Each structure stands twice: as C-alpha cells, then as structure tokens.
mmCIF file with all atom_site columns, C-alpha atoms in Angstrom:
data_model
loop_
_atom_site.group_PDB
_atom_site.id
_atom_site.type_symbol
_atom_site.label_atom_id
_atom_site.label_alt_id
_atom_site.label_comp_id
_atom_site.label_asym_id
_atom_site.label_entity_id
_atom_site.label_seq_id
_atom_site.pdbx_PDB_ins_code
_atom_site.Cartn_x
_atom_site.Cartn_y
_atom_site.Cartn_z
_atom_site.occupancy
_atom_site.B_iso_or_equiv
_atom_site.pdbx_formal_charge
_atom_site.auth_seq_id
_atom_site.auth_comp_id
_atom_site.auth_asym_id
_atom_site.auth_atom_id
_atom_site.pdbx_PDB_model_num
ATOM 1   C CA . UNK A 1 1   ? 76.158  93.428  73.946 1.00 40.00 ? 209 UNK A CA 1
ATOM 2   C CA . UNK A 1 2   ? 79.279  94.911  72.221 1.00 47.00 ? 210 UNK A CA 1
ATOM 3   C CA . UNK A 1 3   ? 81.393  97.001  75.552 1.00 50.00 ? 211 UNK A CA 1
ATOM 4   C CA . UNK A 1 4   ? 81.081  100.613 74.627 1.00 52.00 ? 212 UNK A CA 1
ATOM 5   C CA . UNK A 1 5   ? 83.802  101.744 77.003 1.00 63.00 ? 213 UNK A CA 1
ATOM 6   C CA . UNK A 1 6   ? 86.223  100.659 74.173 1.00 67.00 ? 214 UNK A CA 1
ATOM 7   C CA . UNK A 1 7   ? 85.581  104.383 73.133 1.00 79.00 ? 215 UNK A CA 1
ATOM 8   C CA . UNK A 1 8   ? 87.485  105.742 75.702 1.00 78.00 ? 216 UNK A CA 1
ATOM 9   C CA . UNK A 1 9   ? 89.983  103.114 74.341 1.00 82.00 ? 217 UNK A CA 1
ATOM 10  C CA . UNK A 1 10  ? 89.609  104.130 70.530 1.00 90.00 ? 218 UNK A CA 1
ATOM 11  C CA . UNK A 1 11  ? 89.301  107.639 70.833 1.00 91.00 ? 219 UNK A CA 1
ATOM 12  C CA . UNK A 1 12  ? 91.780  110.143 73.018 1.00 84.00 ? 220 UNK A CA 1
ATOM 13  C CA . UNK A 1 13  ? 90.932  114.059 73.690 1.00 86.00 ? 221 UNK A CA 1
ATOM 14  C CA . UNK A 1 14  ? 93.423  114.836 71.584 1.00 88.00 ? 222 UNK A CA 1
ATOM 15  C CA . UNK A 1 15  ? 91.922  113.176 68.286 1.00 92.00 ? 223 UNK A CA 1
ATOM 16  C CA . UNK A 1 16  ? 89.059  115.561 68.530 1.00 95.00 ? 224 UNK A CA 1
ATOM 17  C CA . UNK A 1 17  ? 88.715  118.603 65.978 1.00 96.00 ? 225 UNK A CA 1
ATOM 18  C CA . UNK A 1 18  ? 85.881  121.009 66.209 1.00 97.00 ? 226 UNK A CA 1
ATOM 19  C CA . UNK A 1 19  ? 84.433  122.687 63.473 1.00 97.00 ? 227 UNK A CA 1
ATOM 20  C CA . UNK A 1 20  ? 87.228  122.273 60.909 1.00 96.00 ? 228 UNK A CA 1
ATOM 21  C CA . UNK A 1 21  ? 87.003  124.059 57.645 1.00 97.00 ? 229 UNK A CA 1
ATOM 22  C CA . UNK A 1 22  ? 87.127  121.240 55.380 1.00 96.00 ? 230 UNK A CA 1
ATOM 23  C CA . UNK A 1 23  ? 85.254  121.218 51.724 1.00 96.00 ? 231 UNK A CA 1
ATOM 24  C CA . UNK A 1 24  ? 86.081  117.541 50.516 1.00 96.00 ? 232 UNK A CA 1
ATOM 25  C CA . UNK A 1 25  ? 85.928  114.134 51.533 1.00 96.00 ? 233 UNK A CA 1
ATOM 26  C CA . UNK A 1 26  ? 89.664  114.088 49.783 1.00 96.00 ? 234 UNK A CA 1
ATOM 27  C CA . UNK A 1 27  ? 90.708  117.010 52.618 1.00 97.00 ? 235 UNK A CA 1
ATOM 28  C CA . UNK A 1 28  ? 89.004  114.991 55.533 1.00 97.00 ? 236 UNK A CA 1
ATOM 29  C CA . UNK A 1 29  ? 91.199  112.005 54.748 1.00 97.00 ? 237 UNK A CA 1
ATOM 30  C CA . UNK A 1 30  ? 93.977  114.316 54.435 1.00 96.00 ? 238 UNK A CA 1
ATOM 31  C CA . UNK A 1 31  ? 93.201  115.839 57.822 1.00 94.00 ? 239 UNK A CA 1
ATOM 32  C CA . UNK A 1 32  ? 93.508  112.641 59.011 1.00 95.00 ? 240 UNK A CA 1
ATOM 33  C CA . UNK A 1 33  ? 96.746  111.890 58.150 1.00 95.00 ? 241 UNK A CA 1
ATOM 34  C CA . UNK A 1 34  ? 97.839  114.687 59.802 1.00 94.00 ? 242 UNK A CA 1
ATOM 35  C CA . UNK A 1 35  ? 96.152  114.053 62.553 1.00 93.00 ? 243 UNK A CA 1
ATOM 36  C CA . UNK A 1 36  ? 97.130  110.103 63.771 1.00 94.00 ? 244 UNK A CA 1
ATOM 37  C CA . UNK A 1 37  ? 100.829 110.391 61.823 1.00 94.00 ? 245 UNK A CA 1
ATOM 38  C CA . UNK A 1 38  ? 102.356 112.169 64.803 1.00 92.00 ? 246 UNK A CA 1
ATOM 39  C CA . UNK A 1 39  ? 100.813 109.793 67.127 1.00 87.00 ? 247 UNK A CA 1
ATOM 40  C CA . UNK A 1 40  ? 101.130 106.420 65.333 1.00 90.00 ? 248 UNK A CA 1
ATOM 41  C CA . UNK A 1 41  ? 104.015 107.128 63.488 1.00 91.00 ? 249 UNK A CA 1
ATOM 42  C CA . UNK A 1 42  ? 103.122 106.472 60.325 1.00 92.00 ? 250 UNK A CA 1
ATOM 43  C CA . UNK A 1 43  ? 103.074 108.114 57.230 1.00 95.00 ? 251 UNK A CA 1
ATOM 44  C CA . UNK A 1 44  ? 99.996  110.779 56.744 1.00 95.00 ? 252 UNK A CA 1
ATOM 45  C CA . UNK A 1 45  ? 100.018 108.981 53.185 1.00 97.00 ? 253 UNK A CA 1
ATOM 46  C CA . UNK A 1 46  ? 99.470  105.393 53.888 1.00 96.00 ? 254 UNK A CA 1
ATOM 47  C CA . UNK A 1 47  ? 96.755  106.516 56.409 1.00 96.00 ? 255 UNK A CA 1
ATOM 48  C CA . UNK A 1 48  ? 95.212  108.885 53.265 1.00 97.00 ? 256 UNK A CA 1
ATOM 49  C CA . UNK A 1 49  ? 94.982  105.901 50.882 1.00 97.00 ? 257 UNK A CA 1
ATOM 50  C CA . UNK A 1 50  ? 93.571  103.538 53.853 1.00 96.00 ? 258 UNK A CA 1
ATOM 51  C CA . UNK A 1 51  ? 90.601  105.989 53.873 1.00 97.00 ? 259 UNK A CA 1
ATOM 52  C CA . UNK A 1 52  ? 90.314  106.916 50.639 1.00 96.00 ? 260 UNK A CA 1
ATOM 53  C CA . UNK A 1 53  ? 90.863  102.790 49.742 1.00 95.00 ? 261 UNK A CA 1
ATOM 54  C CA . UNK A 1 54  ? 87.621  102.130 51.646 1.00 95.00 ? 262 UNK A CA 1
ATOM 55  C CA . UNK A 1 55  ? 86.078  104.691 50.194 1.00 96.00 ? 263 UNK A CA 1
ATOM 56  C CA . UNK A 1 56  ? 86.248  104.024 46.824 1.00 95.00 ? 264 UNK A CA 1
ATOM 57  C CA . UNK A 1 57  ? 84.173  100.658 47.774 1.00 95.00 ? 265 UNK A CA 1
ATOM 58  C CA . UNK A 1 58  ? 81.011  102.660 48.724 1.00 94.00 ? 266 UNK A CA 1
ATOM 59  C CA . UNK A 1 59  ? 80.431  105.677 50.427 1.00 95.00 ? 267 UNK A CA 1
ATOM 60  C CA . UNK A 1 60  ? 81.028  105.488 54.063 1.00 96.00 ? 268 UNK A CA 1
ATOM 61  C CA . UNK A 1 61  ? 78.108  108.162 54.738 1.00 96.00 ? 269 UNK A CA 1
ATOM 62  C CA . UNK A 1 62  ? 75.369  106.932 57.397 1.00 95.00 ? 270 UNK A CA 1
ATOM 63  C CA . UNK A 1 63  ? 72.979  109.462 56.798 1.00 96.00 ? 271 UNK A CA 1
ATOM 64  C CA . UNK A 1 64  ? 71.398  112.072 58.823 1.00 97.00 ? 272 UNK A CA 1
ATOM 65  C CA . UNK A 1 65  ? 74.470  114.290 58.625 1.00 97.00 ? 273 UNK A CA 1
ATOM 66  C CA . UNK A 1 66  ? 77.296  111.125 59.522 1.00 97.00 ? 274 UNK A CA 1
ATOM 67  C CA . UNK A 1 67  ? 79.769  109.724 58.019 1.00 97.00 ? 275 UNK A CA 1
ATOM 68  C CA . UNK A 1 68  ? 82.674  106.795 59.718 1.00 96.00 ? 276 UNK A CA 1
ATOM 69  C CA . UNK A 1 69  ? 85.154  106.595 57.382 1.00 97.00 ? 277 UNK A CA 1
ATOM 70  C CA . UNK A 1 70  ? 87.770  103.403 58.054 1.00 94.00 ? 278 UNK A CA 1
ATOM 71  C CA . UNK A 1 71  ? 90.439  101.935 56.622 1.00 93.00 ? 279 UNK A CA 1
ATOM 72  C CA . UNK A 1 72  ? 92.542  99.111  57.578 1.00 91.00 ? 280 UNK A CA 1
ATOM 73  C CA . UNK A 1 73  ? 96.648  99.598  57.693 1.00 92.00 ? 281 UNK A CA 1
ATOM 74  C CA . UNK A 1 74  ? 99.646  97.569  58.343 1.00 88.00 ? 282 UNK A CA 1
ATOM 75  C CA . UNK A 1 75  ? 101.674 98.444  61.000 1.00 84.00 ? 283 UNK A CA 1
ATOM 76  C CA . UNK A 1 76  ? 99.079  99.606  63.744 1.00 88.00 ? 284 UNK A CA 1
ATOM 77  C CA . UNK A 1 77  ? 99.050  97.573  67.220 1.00 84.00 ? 285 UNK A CA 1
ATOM 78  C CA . UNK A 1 78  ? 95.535  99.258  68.208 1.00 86.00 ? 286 UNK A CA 1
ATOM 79  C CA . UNK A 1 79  ? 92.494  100.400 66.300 1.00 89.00 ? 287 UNK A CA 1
ATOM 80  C CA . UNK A 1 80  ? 92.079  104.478 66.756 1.00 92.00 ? 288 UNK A CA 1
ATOM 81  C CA . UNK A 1 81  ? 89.755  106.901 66.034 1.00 94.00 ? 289 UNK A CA 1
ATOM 82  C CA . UNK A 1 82  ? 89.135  110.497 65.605 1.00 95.00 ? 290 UNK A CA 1
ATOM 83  C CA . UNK A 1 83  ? 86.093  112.989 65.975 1.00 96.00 ? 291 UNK A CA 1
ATOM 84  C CA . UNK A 1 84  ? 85.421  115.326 63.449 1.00 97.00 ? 292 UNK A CA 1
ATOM 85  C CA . UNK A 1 85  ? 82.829  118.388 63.846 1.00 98.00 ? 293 UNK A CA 1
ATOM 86  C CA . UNK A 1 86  ? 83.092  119.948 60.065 1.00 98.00 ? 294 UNK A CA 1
ATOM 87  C CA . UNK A 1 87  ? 82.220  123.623 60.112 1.00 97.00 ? 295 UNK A CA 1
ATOM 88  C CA . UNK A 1 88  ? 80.082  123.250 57.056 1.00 97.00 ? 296 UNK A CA 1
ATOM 89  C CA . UNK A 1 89  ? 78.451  119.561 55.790 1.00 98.00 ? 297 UNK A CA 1
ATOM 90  C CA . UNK A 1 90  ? 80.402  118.896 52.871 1.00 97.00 ? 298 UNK A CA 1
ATOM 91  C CA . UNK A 1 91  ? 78.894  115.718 49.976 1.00 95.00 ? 299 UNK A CA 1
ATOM 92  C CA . UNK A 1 92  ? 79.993  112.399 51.177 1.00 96.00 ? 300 UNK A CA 1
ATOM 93  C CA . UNK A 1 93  ? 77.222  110.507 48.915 1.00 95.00 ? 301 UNK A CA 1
ATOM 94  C CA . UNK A 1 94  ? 74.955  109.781 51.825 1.00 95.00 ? 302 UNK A CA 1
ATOM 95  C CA . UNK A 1 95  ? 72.179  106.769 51.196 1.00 95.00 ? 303 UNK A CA 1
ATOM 96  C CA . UNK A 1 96  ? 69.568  109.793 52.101 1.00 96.00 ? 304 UNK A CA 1
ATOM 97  C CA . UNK A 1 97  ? 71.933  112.520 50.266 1.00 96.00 ? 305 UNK A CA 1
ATOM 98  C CA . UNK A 1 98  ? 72.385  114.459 53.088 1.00 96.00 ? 306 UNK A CA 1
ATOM 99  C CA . UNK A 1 99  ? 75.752  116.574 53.508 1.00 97.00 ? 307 UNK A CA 1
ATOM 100 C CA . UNK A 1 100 ? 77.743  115.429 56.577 1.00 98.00 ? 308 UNK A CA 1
ATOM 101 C CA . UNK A 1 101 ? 79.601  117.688 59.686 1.00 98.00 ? 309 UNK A CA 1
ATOM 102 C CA . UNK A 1 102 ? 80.068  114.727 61.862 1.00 98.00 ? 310 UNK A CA 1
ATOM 103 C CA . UNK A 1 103 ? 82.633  111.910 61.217 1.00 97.00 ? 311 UNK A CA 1
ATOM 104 C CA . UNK A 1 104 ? 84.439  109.248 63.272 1.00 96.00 ? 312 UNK A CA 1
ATOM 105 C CA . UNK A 1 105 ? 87.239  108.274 61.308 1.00 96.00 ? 313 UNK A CA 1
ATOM 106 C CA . UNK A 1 106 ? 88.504  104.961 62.539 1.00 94.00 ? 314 UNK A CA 1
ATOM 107 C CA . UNK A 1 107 ? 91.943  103.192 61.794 1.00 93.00 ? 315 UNK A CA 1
ATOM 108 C CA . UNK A 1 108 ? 92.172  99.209  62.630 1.00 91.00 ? 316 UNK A CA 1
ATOM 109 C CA . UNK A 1 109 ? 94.675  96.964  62.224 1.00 89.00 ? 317 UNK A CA 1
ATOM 110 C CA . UNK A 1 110 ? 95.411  95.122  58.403 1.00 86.00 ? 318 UNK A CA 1
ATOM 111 C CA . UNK A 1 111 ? 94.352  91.743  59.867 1.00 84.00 ? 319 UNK A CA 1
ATOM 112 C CA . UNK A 1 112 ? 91.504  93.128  62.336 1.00 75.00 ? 320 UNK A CA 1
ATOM 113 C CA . UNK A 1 113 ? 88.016  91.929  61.055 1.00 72.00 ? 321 UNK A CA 1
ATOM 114 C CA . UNK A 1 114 ? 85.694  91.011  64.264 1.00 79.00 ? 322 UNK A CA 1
ATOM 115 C CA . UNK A 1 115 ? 86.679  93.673  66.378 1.00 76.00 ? 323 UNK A CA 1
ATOM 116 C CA . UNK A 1 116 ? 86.715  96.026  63.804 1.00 80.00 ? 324 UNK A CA 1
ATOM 117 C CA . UNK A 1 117 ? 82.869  95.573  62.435 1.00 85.00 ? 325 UNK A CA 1
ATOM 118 C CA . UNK A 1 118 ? 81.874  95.183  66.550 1.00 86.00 ? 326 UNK A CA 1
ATOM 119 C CA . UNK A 1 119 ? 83.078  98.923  67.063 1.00 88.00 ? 327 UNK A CA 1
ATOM 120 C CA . UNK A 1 120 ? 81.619  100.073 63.512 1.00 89.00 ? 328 UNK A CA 1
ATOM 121 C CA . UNK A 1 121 ? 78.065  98.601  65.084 1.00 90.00 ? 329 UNK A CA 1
ATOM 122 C CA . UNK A 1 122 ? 78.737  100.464 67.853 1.00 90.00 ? 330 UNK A CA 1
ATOM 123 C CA . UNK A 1 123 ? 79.267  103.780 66.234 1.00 92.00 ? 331 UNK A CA 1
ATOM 124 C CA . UNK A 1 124 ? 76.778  103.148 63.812 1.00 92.00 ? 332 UNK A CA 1
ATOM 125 C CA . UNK A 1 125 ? 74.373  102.487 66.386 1.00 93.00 ? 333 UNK A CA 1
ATOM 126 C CA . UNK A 1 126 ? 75.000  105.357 68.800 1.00 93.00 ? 334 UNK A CA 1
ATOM 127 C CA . UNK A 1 127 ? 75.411  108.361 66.327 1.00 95.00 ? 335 UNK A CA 1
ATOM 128 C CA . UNK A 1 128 ? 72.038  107.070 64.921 1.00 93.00 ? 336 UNK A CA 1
ATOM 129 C CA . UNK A 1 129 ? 70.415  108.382 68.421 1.00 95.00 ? 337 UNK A CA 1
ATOM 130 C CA . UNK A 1 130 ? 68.962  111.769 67.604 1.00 96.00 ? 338 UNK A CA 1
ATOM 131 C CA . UNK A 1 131 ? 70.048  113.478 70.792 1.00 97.00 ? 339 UNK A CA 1
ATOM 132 C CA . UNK A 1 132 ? 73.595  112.064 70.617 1.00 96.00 ? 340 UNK A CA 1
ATOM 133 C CA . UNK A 1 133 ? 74.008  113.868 67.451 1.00 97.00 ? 341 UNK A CA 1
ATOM 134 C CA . UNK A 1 134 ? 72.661  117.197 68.779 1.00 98.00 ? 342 UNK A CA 1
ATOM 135 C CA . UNK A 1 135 ? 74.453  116.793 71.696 1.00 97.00 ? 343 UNK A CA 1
ATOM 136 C CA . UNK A 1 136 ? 78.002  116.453 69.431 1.00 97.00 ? 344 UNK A CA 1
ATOM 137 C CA . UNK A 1 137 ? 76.641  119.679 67.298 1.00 98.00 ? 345 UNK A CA 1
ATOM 138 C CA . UNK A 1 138 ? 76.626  121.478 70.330 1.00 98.00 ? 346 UNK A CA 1
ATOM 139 C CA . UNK A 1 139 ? 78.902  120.570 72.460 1.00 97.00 ? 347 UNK A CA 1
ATOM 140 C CA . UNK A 1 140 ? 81.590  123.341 72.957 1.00 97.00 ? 348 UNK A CA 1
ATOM 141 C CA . UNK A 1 141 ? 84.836  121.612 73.448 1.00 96.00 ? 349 UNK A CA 1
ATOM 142 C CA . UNK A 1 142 ? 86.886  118.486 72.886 1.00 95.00 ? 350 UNK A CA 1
ATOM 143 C CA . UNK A 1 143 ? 86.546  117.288 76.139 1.00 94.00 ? 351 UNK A CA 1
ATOM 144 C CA . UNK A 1 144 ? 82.822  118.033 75.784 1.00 95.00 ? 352 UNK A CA 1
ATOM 145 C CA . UNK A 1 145 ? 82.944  115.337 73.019 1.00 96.00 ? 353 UNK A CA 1
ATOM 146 C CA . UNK A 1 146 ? 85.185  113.080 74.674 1.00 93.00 ? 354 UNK A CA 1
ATOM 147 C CA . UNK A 1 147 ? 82.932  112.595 77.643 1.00 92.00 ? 355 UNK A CA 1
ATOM 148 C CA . UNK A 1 148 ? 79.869  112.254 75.504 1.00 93.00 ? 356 UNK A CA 1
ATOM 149 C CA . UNK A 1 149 ? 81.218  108.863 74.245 1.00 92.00 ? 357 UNK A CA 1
ATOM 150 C CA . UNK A 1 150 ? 82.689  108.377 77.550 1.00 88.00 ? 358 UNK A CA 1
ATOM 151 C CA . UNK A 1 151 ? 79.317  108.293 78.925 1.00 86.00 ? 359 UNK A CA 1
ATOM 152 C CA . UNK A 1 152 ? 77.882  106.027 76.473 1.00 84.00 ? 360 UNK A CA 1
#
C-alpha cells in the first residue's frame, strides 16, 4: 500500500487556511495562486490556469462536502499541496451535488503521472473516512490539520 507519510511531504503547516471566505471555485484557484507563488516561485497565474485547466475536464468534486483540485505545471521539482477549510460550501458540481468546505489542492510536476494518481488515491481514500472529515471540520488550528494527516 501507497506510503501515506508522503503527506507530511506534500503538505507544510503553512499551506493550511481555515475557514476562508471564498464564494467560487474561480476564487479558490485564485487563492491558490497566492498561496504556493511565494513559496514555489512561480507565477499565481500559471498555477490559476493549472487548476482551472483540470477543471474544465470534469469537476474535481468527491462528494460528501470534498473537492482535490490538481493541476500539473512546468517548472515544479516536488508535488505540493494545500488544505482548504471554506467558511461556507460553495458549488463545485459534486457527483452527489453537494456544496464543498474542504479541498486539498495539489500541484505535481508537468511530467508526473504515477506518483501523482498514487497520492490522489490516497487523498481520495482518506477524506472519504467519515470521521476524518469531521475531525478536519473541527479541528481548530493549522497545526490541528497538519497533524491529522500526519497521523494518517
């Protein structure tokens, strides 16, 4: 089975946001930008059209309230990913049309393929755990977050 430690890898304290106020799928990618551009050095842009690239293929919506958006860019040495809490479920076009508050919005590398779809298994498999999911809605800090995927 796929090593889940590669969260603590993947995703840092610091790419955690708590219960943003964000009312689009459009303003989550643009969070996002602004998010990993200070960090990866690359332009909030080219990481907005990665996402929104993706996107446009089929919703990246899970159900039961998640979404993992992903998109693939030149440049980067290292997939990364961020944790989202949204402060209010916004539409992502969910197969079960549920809004969503939780994303992990992951960045991989323009040539990555295995590694990539091992991690979105991964994801997809522990944010479809009932508990996990409450445990994210209610957990009161970044670090709280952090540690949950830690721990996985």
């Amino acid at each position: 089975k796929f090593s889940m430690h590669v969260f603590q890898n993947i995703l840092k304290p610091e790419y955690i946001r708590l219960d943003v106020p964000l009312m689009s799928k459009k303003r989550v990618f643009e969070q996002a930008g602004f998010l990993f551009e200070p960090v990866l050095g690359i332009a909030r842009r080219a990481i907005f059209d990665a996402f929104l690239a993706r996107e446009r293929l089929g919703s990246t919506g899970l159900g039961s309230g998640i979404a993992i958006p992903h998109g693939r860019l030149v440049g980067l040495r290292e997939t990364v990913g961020a944790f989202v809490r949204l402060q209010k479920p916004i539409l992502f076009e969910s197969p079960d049309g549920m809004p969503v508050d939780l994303l992990f919005l992951l960045l991989v590398c323009a040539d990555s393929s295995a590694e990539h779809l091992q991690v979105l298994a991964a994801l997809a498999d522990v944010l479809s755990q009932e508990n996990f999911r409450q445990q994210l809605r209610s957990a009161p800090t970044p670090e709280h977050v952090w540690q949950l995927f830690a721990k996985v």
